[in-house]
Short mmCIF file of N, CA and C in Angstrom, two decimals:
data_model
loop_
_atom_site.label_atom_id
_atom_site.label_comp_id
_atom_site.label_asym_id
_atom_site.label_seq_id
_atom_site.Cartn_x
_atom_site.Cartn_y
_atom_site.Cartn_z
N GLN N 1 116.51 90.82 -76.96
CA GLN N 1 117.14 91.93 -77.65
C GLN N 1 116.11 92.67 -78.48
N VAL N 2 116.43 93.91 -78.83
CA VAL N 2 115.51 94.75 -79.58
C VAL N 2 116.21 95.23 -80.85
N GLN N 3 115.47 95.26 -81.92
CA GLN N 3 116.00 95.74 -83.19
C GLN N 3 115.08 96.84 -83.71
N LEU N 4 115.68 97.96 -84.13
CA LEU N 4 114.93 99.04 -84.77
C LEU N 4 115.05 98.86 -86.28
N VAL N 5 113.92 98.90 -86.96
CA VAL N 5 113.92 98.68 -88.41
C VAL N 5 113.18 99.83 -89.08
N GLU N 6 113.88 100.53 -89.98
CA GLU N 6 113.27 101.62 -90.74
C GLU N 6 112.76 101.10 -92.08
N SER N 7 111.78 101.78 -92.62
CA SER N 7 111.27 101.47 -93.95
C SER N 7 110.65 102.72 -94.55
N GLY N 8 110.42 102.67 -95.86
CA GLY N 8 109.73 103.76 -96.52
C GLY N 8 110.58 104.64 -97.40
N GLY N 9 111.89 104.50 -97.33
CA GLY N 9 112.75 105.31 -98.16
C GLY N 9 112.70 104.87 -99.62
N GLU N 10 112.76 105.84 -100.52
CA GLU N 10 112.77 105.53 -101.94
C GLU N 10 113.17 106.77 -102.73
N LEU N 11 113.17 106.65 -104.04
CA LEU N 11 113.45 107.76 -104.93
C LEU N 11 112.16 108.52 -105.20
N VAL N 12 112.22 109.84 -105.02
CA VAL N 12 111.03 110.67 -105.23
C VAL N 12 111.47 111.97 -105.89
N GLN N 13 110.57 112.59 -106.63
CA GLN N 13 110.87 113.86 -107.27
C GLN N 13 110.74 115.00 -106.28
N ALA N 14 111.47 116.06 -106.54
CA ALA N 14 111.36 117.26 -105.70
C ALA N 14 109.92 117.72 -105.65
N GLY N 15 109.50 118.11 -104.45
CA GLY N 15 108.12 118.52 -104.23
C GLY N 15 107.21 117.39 -103.78
N GLY N 16 107.71 116.17 -103.87
CA GLY N 16 106.93 115.01 -103.49
C GLY N 16 106.94 114.74 -102.01
N SER N 17 106.30 113.64 -101.63
CA SER N 17 106.17 113.27 -100.22
C SER N 17 106.58 111.82 -100.00
N LEU N 18 107.04 111.56 -98.79
CA LEU N 18 107.34 110.20 -98.36
C LEU N 18 106.98 110.07 -96.89
N ARG N 19 106.68 108.85 -96.47
CA ARG N 19 106.44 108.57 -95.06
C ARG N 19 107.38 107.46 -94.63
N LEU N 20 108.25 107.77 -93.71
CA LEU N 20 109.17 106.78 -93.16
C LEU N 20 108.56 106.17 -91.90
N SER N 21 108.87 104.91 -91.69
CA SER N 21 108.42 104.22 -90.49
C SER N 21 109.62 103.60 -89.78
N CYS N 22 109.50 103.51 -88.47
CA CYS N 22 110.52 102.84 -87.65
C CYS N 22 109.77 101.98 -86.64
N ALA N 23 110.09 100.69 -86.62
CA ALA N 23 109.43 99.78 -85.68
C ALA N 23 110.48 99.10 -84.81
N ALA N 24 110.16 98.95 -83.54
CA ALA N 24 111.03 98.24 -82.61
C ALA N 24 110.53 96.81 -82.48
N PHE N 25 111.40 95.86 -82.84
CA PHE N 25 111.04 94.45 -82.78
C PHE N 25 111.71 93.82 -81.57
N GLY N 26 110.95 93.03 -80.85
CA GLY N 26 111.40 92.40 -79.62
C GLY N 26 110.32 92.57 -78.58
N THR N 27 110.57 92.08 -77.40
CA THR N 27 109.60 92.25 -76.31
C THR N 27 109.90 93.58 -75.63
N VAL N 28 109.22 94.62 -76.08
CA VAL N 28 109.48 95.99 -75.62
C VAL N 28 108.43 96.40 -74.61
N PHE N 29 108.88 96.93 -73.49
CA PHE N 29 107.95 97.43 -72.47
C PHE N 29 107.72 98.93 -72.63
N SER N 30 108.76 99.67 -72.94
CA SER N 30 108.61 101.11 -73.11
C SER N 30 109.80 101.67 -73.86
N ILE N 31 109.56 102.82 -74.51
CA ILE N 31 110.61 103.57 -75.20
C ILE N 31 110.43 105.03 -74.82
N ASN N 32 111.49 105.70 -74.41
CA ASN N 32 111.29 107.11 -74.07
C ASN N 32 111.51 107.96 -75.33
N ASP N 33 112.47 108.84 -75.35
CA ASP N 33 112.66 109.72 -76.50
C ASP N 33 113.10 108.95 -77.74
N MET N 34 112.55 109.35 -78.88
CA MET N 34 112.93 108.77 -80.16
C MET N 34 113.23 109.90 -81.13
N GLY N 35 113.94 109.56 -82.19
CA GLY N 35 114.26 110.60 -83.15
C GLY N 35 114.66 110.06 -84.50
N TRP N 36 114.59 110.94 -85.47
CA TRP N 36 115.08 110.67 -86.82
C TRP N 36 116.33 111.50 -87.05
N TYR N 37 117.33 110.87 -87.61
CA TYR N 37 118.57 111.51 -88.00
C TYR N 37 118.83 111.18 -89.46
N ARG N 38 119.69 111.96 -90.09
CA ARG N 38 120.03 111.65 -91.48
C ARG N 38 121.50 111.94 -91.73
N GLN N 39 122.03 111.24 -92.72
CA GLN N 39 123.42 111.43 -93.10
C GLN N 39 123.53 111.42 -94.61
N ALA N 40 123.95 112.55 -95.14
CA ALA N 40 124.18 112.68 -96.59
C ALA N 40 125.62 112.29 -96.90
N PRO N 41 125.89 111.92 -98.14
CA PRO N 41 127.26 111.52 -98.50
C PRO N 41 128.27 112.62 -98.18
N GLY N 42 129.33 112.26 -97.49
CA GLY N 42 130.38 113.21 -97.17
C GLY N 42 130.06 114.16 -96.03
N LYS N 43 128.91 113.96 -95.38
CA LYS N 43 128.51 114.85 -94.29
C LYS N 43 128.31 114.07 -93.01
N GLN N 44 128.32 114.80 -91.89
CA GLN N 44 128.06 114.16 -90.61
C GLN N 44 126.58 113.87 -90.43
N ARG N 45 126.29 112.90 -89.58
CA ARG N 45 124.90 112.60 -89.26
C ARG N 45 124.30 113.80 -88.52
N GLU N 46 123.07 114.17 -88.88
CA GLU N 46 122.44 115.33 -88.26
C GLU N 46 121.03 115.00 -87.79
N LEU N 47 120.61 115.74 -86.78
CA LEU N 47 119.28 115.57 -86.23
C LEU N 47 118.24 116.09 -87.22
N VAL N 48 117.18 115.35 -87.39
CA VAL N 48 116.04 115.80 -88.20
C VAL N 48 114.89 116.21 -87.29
N ALA N 49 114.49 115.29 -86.42
CA ALA N 49 113.36 115.56 -85.53
C ALA N 49 113.39 114.58 -84.36
N THR N 50 112.86 115.01 -83.23
CA THR N 50 112.75 114.14 -82.07
C THR N 50 111.34 114.20 -81.51
N ILE N 51 110.99 113.17 -80.77
CA ILE N 51 109.68 113.12 -80.12
C ILE N 51 109.84 112.39 -78.79
N THR N 52 109.27 112.97 -77.73
CA THR N 52 109.35 112.34 -76.42
C THR N 52 108.26 111.28 -76.28
N GLY N 53 108.33 110.52 -75.21
CA GLY N 53 107.30 109.52 -74.97
C GLY N 53 105.92 110.14 -74.84
N GLY N 54 105.89 111.38 -74.38
CA GLY N 54 104.61 112.08 -74.22
C GLY N 54 104.16 112.82 -75.47
N GLY N 55 104.98 112.80 -76.52
CA GLY N 55 104.57 113.39 -77.79
C GLY N 55 105.10 114.78 -78.06
N ASN N 56 105.96 115.31 -77.21
CA ASN N 56 106.55 116.62 -77.50
C ASN N 56 107.58 116.48 -78.62
N THR N 57 107.55 117.41 -79.55
CA THR N 57 108.39 117.28 -80.74
C THR N 57 109.38 118.43 -80.88
N ASN N 58 110.42 118.16 -81.64
CA ASN N 58 111.44 119.16 -81.93
C ASN N 58 111.95 118.89 -83.34
N TYR N 59 112.21 119.97 -84.10
CA TYR N 59 112.61 119.82 -85.49
C TYR N 59 113.85 120.64 -85.80
N ALA N 60 114.65 120.13 -86.72
CA ALA N 60 115.72 120.94 -87.28
C ALA N 60 115.09 122.07 -88.09
N ASP N 61 115.75 123.22 -88.10
CA ASP N 61 115.21 124.37 -88.83
C ASP N 61 114.99 124.04 -90.30
N SER N 62 115.83 123.21 -90.86
CA SER N 62 115.77 122.91 -92.29
C SER N 62 114.52 122.12 -92.69
N VAL N 63 113.85 121.51 -91.73
CA VAL N 63 112.68 120.69 -92.07
C VAL N 63 111.39 121.21 -91.44
N LYS N 64 111.48 122.25 -90.63
CA LYS N 64 110.28 122.78 -89.98
C LYS N 64 109.26 123.21 -91.02
N GLY N 65 108.01 122.81 -90.77
CA GLY N 65 106.94 123.16 -91.68
C GLY N 65 106.77 122.18 -92.83
N ARG N 66 107.75 121.29 -93.01
CA ARG N 66 107.66 120.31 -94.10
C ARG N 66 107.57 118.88 -93.58
N PHE N 67 108.24 118.60 -92.48
CA PHE N 67 108.26 117.25 -91.92
C PHE N 67 107.44 117.21 -90.63
N THR N 68 106.83 116.05 -90.38
CA THR N 68 106.08 115.83 -89.14
C THR N 68 106.46 114.49 -88.55
N ILE N 69 106.92 114.52 -87.31
CA ILE N 69 107.27 113.29 -86.60
C ILE N 69 106.10 112.88 -85.72
N SER N 70 105.87 111.59 -85.63
CA SER N 70 104.80 111.07 -84.78
C SER N 70 105.20 109.68 -84.30
N ARG N 71 104.43 109.17 -83.34
CA ARG N 71 104.72 107.83 -82.84
C ARG N 71 103.44 107.17 -82.38
N ASP N 72 103.48 105.84 -82.35
CA ASP N 72 102.38 105.04 -81.84
C ASP N 72 102.99 104.14 -80.77
N ASN N 73 102.84 104.52 -79.51
CA ASN N 73 103.47 103.78 -78.43
C ASN N 73 102.95 102.35 -78.33
N ALA N 74 101.70 102.15 -78.66
CA ALA N 74 101.12 100.80 -78.59
C ALA N 74 101.78 99.86 -79.59
N LYS N 75 102.26 100.43 -80.69
CA LYS N 75 102.91 99.63 -81.73
C LYS N 75 104.43 99.73 -81.68
N ASN N 76 104.94 100.45 -80.68
CA ASN N 76 106.40 100.66 -80.58
C ASN N 76 106.95 101.17 -81.91
N SER N 77 106.27 102.14 -82.48
CA SER N 77 106.63 102.63 -83.81
C SER N 77 106.71 104.15 -83.83
N MET N 78 107.48 104.64 -84.78
CA MET N 78 107.64 106.08 -84.99
C MET N 78 107.58 106.33 -86.48
N TYR N 79 107.14 107.53 -86.86
CA TYR N 79 106.95 107.85 -88.26
C TYR N 79 107.54 109.23 -88.57
N LEU N 80 107.83 109.44 -89.84
CA LEU N 80 108.25 110.76 -90.30
C LEU N 80 107.55 111.03 -91.62
N GLN N 81 106.60 111.95 -91.59
CA GLN N 81 105.92 112.37 -92.81
C GLN N 81 106.72 113.51 -93.40
N MET N 82 107.19 113.32 -94.61
CA MET N 82 108.04 114.30 -95.27
C MET N 82 107.32 114.84 -96.49
N ASN N 83 107.03 116.13 -96.48
CA ASN N 83 106.36 116.80 -97.60
C ASN N 83 107.28 117.83 -98.22
N SER N 84 106.93 118.26 -99.41
CA SER N 84 107.71 119.29 -100.12
C SER N 84 109.20 118.95 -100.11
N LEU N 85 109.50 117.74 -100.48
CA LEU N 85 110.88 117.28 -100.42
C LEU N 85 111.77 118.03 -101.40
N LYS N 86 113.00 118.24 -100.97
CA LYS N 86 114.00 118.96 -101.76
C LYS N 86 115.19 118.04 -102.02
N PRO N 87 115.95 118.30 -103.07
CA PRO N 87 117.14 117.48 -103.33
C PRO N 87 118.09 117.43 -102.13
N GLU N 88 118.16 118.51 -101.36
CA GLU N 88 119.05 118.53 -100.20
C GLU N 88 118.56 117.64 -99.05
N ASP N 89 117.36 117.09 -99.18
CA ASP N 89 116.88 116.11 -98.19
C ASP N 89 117.42 114.72 -98.47
N THR N 90 118.10 114.55 -99.59
CA THR N 90 118.66 113.25 -99.93
C THR N 90 119.68 112.81 -98.89
N ALA N 91 119.45 111.62 -98.33
CA ALA N 91 120.32 111.11 -97.26
C ALA N 91 119.84 109.72 -96.86
N VAL N 92 120.64 109.07 -96.05
CA VAL N 92 120.18 107.87 -95.35
C VAL N 92 119.55 108.34 -94.04
N TYR N 93 118.34 107.92 -93.79
CA TYR N 93 117.61 108.33 -92.60
C TYR N 93 117.64 107.21 -91.57
N TYR N 94 118.02 107.59 -90.34
CA TYR N 94 118.18 106.62 -89.26
C TYR N 94 117.19 106.89 -88.13
N CYS N 95 116.71 105.83 -87.57
CA CYS N 95 115.84 105.87 -86.40
C CYS N 95 116.69 105.68 -85.15
N ASN N 96 116.37 106.43 -84.12
CA ASN N 96 117.09 106.32 -82.85
C ASN N 96 116.11 106.26 -81.69
N ALA N 97 116.44 105.43 -80.72
CA ALA N 97 115.68 105.39 -79.47
C ALA N 97 116.65 105.61 -78.32
N ASP N 98 116.36 106.59 -77.48
CA ASP N 98 117.28 106.94 -76.41
C ASP N 98 117.38 105.83 -75.36
N GLU N 99 116.24 105.40 -74.84
CA GLU N 99 116.22 104.32 -73.85
C GLU N 99 115.04 103.39 -74.14
N ILE N 100 115.32 102.11 -74.19
CA ILE N 100 114.29 101.09 -74.39
C ILE N 100 114.33 100.14 -73.21
N VAL N 101 113.18 99.89 -72.62
CA VAL N 101 113.07 98.84 -71.60
C VAL N 101 112.47 97.63 -72.29
N ALA N 102 113.23 96.55 -72.31
CA ALA N 102 112.81 95.35 -73.04
C ALA N 102 113.14 94.11 -72.24
N LEU N 103 112.59 92.99 -72.69
CA LEU N 103 112.87 91.72 -72.05
C LEU N 103 114.17 91.17 -72.60
N SER N 104 115.10 90.85 -71.71
CA SER N 104 116.37 90.29 -72.15
C SER N 104 116.23 88.81 -72.46
N THR N 105 117.26 88.25 -73.07
CA THR N 105 117.26 86.82 -73.36
C THR N 105 117.28 86.00 -72.08
N ALA N 106 117.70 86.62 -70.98
CA ALA N 106 117.70 85.94 -69.69
C ALA N 106 116.34 85.98 -69.02
N GLY N 107 115.39 86.71 -69.64
CA GLY N 107 114.04 86.73 -69.11
C GLY N 107 113.77 87.83 -68.11
N ALA N 108 114.70 88.78 -67.98
CA ALA N 108 114.52 89.89 -67.07
C ALA N 108 114.48 91.20 -67.85
N PRO N 109 113.80 92.21 -67.31
CA PRO N 109 113.80 93.51 -68.01
C PRO N 109 115.20 94.10 -68.05
N GLN N 110 115.50 94.73 -69.15
CA GLN N 110 116.79 95.40 -69.27
C GLN N 110 116.59 96.76 -69.91
N LEU N 111 117.49 97.69 -69.57
CA LEU N 111 117.46 99.03 -70.12
C LEU N 111 118.52 99.11 -71.20
N ILE N 112 118.09 99.46 -72.40
CA ILE N 112 119.00 99.55 -73.53
C ILE N 112 119.16 101.01 -73.91
N HIS N 113 120.39 101.49 -73.95
CA HIS N 113 120.66 102.89 -74.28
C HIS N 113 121.08 103.04 -75.73
N GLY N 114 120.59 104.09 -76.37
CA GLY N 114 121.12 104.49 -77.66
C GLY N 114 121.01 103.46 -78.76
N SER N 115 119.80 103.05 -79.11
CA SER N 115 119.59 102.08 -80.18
C SER N 115 119.43 102.80 -81.52
N TRP N 116 120.00 102.20 -82.56
CA TRP N 116 119.90 102.76 -83.92
C TRP N 116 119.40 101.70 -84.88
N GLY N 117 118.66 102.15 -85.87
CA GLY N 117 118.29 101.27 -86.96
C GLY N 117 119.39 101.22 -88.01
N GLN N 118 119.14 100.45 -89.06
CA GLN N 118 120.15 100.28 -90.09
C GLN N 118 120.10 101.38 -91.15
N GLY N 119 119.03 102.16 -91.16
CA GLY N 119 118.90 103.26 -92.10
C GLY N 119 118.07 102.91 -93.32
N THR N 120 117.44 103.94 -93.89
CA THR N 120 116.68 103.79 -95.13
C THR N 120 117.03 104.96 -96.04
N GLN N 121 117.28 104.66 -97.30
CA GLN N 121 117.75 105.67 -98.24
C GLN N 121 116.59 106.48 -98.81
N VAL N 122 116.73 107.80 -98.71
CA VAL N 122 115.80 108.72 -99.34
C VAL N 122 116.57 109.51 -100.39
N THR N 123 116.09 109.45 -101.62
CA THR N 123 116.73 110.19 -102.71
C THR N 123 115.69 111.08 -103.37
N VAL N 124 116.00 112.38 -103.41
CA VAL N 124 115.08 113.35 -104.01
C VAL N 124 115.73 113.89 -105.27
N SER N 125 115.09 113.66 -106.39
CA SER N 125 115.63 114.12 -107.67
C SER N 125 115.09 115.50 -108.01
N SER N 126 115.91 116.28 -108.68
CA SER N 126 115.49 117.65 -109.04
C SER N 126 114.78 117.68 -110.39
#
């Protein structure tokens, strides 16, 4: 089985920076598209940024020019560098992997769809 684990969320002042990390734990062979999503209190989960296995990126308009998504395929990890943070960036940030090929407990490769991490809290104070 594979587990996605986020880290790096904390309380920061407006204008500050944070770097979030997401790591896939387990015997992972490959991960295709990955992304960061966020959910603020009382709001629906929304897309922040995505990155393909080849490194093509896409950003929500609200974070363009401030956030940078990246990944390290060798480490099965993804990152989100967040600069010029605003109070409206306050949310729980979730890591998502569209498809993961990993070793199952039965010892055979398996394709896992739609994996999510548990989330990491980012709070931006004004």
